[in-house]
PDB file of C-alpha atoms in Angstrom:
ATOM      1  CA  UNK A   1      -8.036 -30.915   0.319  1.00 95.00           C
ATOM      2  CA  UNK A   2      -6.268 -28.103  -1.356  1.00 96.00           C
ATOM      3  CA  UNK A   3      -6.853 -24.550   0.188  1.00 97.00           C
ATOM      4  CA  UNK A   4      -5.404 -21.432  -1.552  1.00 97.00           C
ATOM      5  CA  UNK A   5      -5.404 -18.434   1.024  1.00 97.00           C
ATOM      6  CA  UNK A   6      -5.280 -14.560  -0.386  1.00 97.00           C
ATOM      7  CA  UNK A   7      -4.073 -11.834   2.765  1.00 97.00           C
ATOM      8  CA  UNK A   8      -3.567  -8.349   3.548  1.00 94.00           C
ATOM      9  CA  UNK A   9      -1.722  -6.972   6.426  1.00 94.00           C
ATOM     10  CA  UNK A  10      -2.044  -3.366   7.419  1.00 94.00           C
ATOM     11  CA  UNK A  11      -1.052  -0.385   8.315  1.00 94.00           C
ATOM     12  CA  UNK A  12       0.190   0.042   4.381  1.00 88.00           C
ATOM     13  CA  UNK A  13       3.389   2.089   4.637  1.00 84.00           C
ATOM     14  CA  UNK A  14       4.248   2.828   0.593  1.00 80.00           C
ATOM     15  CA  UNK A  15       7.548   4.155   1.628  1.00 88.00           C
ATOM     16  CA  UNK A  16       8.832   0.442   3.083  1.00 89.00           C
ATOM     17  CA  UNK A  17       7.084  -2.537   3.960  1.00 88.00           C
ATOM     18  CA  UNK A  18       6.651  -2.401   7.799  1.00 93.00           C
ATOM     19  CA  UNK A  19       7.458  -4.928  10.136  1.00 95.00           C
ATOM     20  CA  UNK A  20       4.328  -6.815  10.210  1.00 95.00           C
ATOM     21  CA  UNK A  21       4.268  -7.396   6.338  1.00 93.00           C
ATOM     22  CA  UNK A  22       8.079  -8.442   6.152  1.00 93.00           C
ATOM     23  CA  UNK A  23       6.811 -10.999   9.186  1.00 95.00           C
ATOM     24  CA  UNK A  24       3.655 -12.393   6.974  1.00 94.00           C
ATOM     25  CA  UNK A  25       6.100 -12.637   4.287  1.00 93.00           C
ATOM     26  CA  UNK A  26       8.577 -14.840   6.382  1.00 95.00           C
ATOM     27  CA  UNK A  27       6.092 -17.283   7.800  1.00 96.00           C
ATOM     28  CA  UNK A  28       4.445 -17.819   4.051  1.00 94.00           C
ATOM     29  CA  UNK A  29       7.739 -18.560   2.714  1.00 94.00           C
ATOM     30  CA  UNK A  30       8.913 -20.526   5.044  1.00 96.00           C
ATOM     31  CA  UNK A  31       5.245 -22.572   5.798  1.00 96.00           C
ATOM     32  CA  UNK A  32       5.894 -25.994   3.442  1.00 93.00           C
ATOM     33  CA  UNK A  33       3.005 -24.862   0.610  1.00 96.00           C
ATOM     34  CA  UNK A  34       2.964 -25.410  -2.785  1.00 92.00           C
ATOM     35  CA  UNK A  35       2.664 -21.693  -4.558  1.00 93.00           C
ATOM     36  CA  UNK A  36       3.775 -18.494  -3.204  1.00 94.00           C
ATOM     37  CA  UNK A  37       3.148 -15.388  -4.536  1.00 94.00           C
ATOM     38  CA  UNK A  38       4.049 -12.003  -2.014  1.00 88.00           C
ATOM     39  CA  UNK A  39       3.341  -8.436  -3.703  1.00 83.00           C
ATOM     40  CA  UNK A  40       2.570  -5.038  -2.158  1.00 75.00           C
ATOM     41  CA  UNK A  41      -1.259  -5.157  -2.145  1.00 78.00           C
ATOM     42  CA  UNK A  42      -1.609  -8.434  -2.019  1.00 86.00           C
ATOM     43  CA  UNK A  43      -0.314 -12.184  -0.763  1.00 94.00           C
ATOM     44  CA  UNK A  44      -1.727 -15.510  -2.136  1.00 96.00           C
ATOM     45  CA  UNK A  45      -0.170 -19.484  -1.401  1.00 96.00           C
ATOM     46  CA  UNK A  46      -1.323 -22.417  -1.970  1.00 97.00           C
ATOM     47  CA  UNK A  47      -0.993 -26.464  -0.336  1.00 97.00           C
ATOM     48  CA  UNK A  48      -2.603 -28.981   1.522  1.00 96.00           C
ATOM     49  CA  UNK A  49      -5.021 -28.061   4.328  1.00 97.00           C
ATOM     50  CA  UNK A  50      -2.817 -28.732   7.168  1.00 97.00           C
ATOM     51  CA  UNK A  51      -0.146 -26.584   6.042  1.00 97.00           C
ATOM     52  CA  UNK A  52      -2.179 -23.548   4.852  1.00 97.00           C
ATOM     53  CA  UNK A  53      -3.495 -23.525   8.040  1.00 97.00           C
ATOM     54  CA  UNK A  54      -0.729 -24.033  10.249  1.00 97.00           C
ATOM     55  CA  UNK A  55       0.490 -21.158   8.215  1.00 97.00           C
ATOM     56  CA  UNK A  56      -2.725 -19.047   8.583  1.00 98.00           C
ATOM     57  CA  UNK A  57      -2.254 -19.358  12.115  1.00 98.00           C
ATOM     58  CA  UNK A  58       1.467 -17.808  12.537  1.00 98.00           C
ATOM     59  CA  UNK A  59       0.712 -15.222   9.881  1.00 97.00           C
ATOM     60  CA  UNK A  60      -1.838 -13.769  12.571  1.00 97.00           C
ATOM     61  CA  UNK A  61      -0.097 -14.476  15.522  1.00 98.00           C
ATOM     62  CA  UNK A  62       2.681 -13.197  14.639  1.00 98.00           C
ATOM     63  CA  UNK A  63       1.916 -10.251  12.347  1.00 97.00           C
ATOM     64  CA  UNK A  64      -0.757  -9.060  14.770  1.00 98.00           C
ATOM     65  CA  UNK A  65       2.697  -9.452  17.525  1.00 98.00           C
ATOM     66  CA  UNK A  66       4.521  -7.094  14.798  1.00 97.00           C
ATOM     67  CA  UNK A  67       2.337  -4.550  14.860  1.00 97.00           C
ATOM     68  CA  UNK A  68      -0.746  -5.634  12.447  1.00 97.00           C
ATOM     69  CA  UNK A  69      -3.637  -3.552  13.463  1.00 97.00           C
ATOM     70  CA  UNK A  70      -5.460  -5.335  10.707  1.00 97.00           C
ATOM     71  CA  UNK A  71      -5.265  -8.698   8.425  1.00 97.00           C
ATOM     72  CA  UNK A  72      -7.472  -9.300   5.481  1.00 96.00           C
ATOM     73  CA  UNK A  73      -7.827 -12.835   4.165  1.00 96.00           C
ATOM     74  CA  UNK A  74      -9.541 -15.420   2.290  1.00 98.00           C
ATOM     75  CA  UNK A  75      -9.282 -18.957   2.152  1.00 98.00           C
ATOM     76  CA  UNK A  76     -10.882 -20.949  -0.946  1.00 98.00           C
ATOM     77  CA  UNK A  77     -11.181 -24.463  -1.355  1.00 98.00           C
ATOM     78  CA  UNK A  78      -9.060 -25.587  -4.973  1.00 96.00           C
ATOM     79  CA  UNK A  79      -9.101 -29.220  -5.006  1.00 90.00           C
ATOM     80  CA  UNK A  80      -9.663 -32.587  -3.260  1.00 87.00           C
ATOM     81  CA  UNK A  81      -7.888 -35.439  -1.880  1.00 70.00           C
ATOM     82  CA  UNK A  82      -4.613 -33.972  -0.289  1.00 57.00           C
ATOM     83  CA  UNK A  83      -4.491 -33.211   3.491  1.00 55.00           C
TER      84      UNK A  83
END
């Protein structure tokens, strides 16, 4: 199955991304998924199920470990048949 996952982290600092976005960044980008798209309101990616959700879980461990005091997200199921 195909999951696309959507994520916030927060504090928002609009003067520089704080430590705990620049983290969530890192892990998304280097998880192996198919689509990644990082802004400053707003993260989506895209792959198989196994990989977004490895990837789910070291966004929160470590973003929450970088200072997250909050993380937003949604996870949708796009498609059928991959793992």
């Amino acid at each position: 199955m195909r999951l696309r996952v959507e994520f916030t982290t927060e504090p928002f600092d609009l003067d520089e991304a704080p430590a705990h976005a620049l983290v969530a960044r890192e892990v998304v980008e280097a998880a192996e998924l198919d689509a990644v798209d990082v802004g400053p309101f707003g993260n989506t990616a895209e792959g198989g199920a196994d990989a977004v959700l490895t990837a789910v879980d070291a966004l929160l461990r470590r973003s929450l470990a970088a200072g997250a005091t909050r993380v937003s997200l949604q996870i949708n199921v796009i498609g059928e048949g991959e793992k």
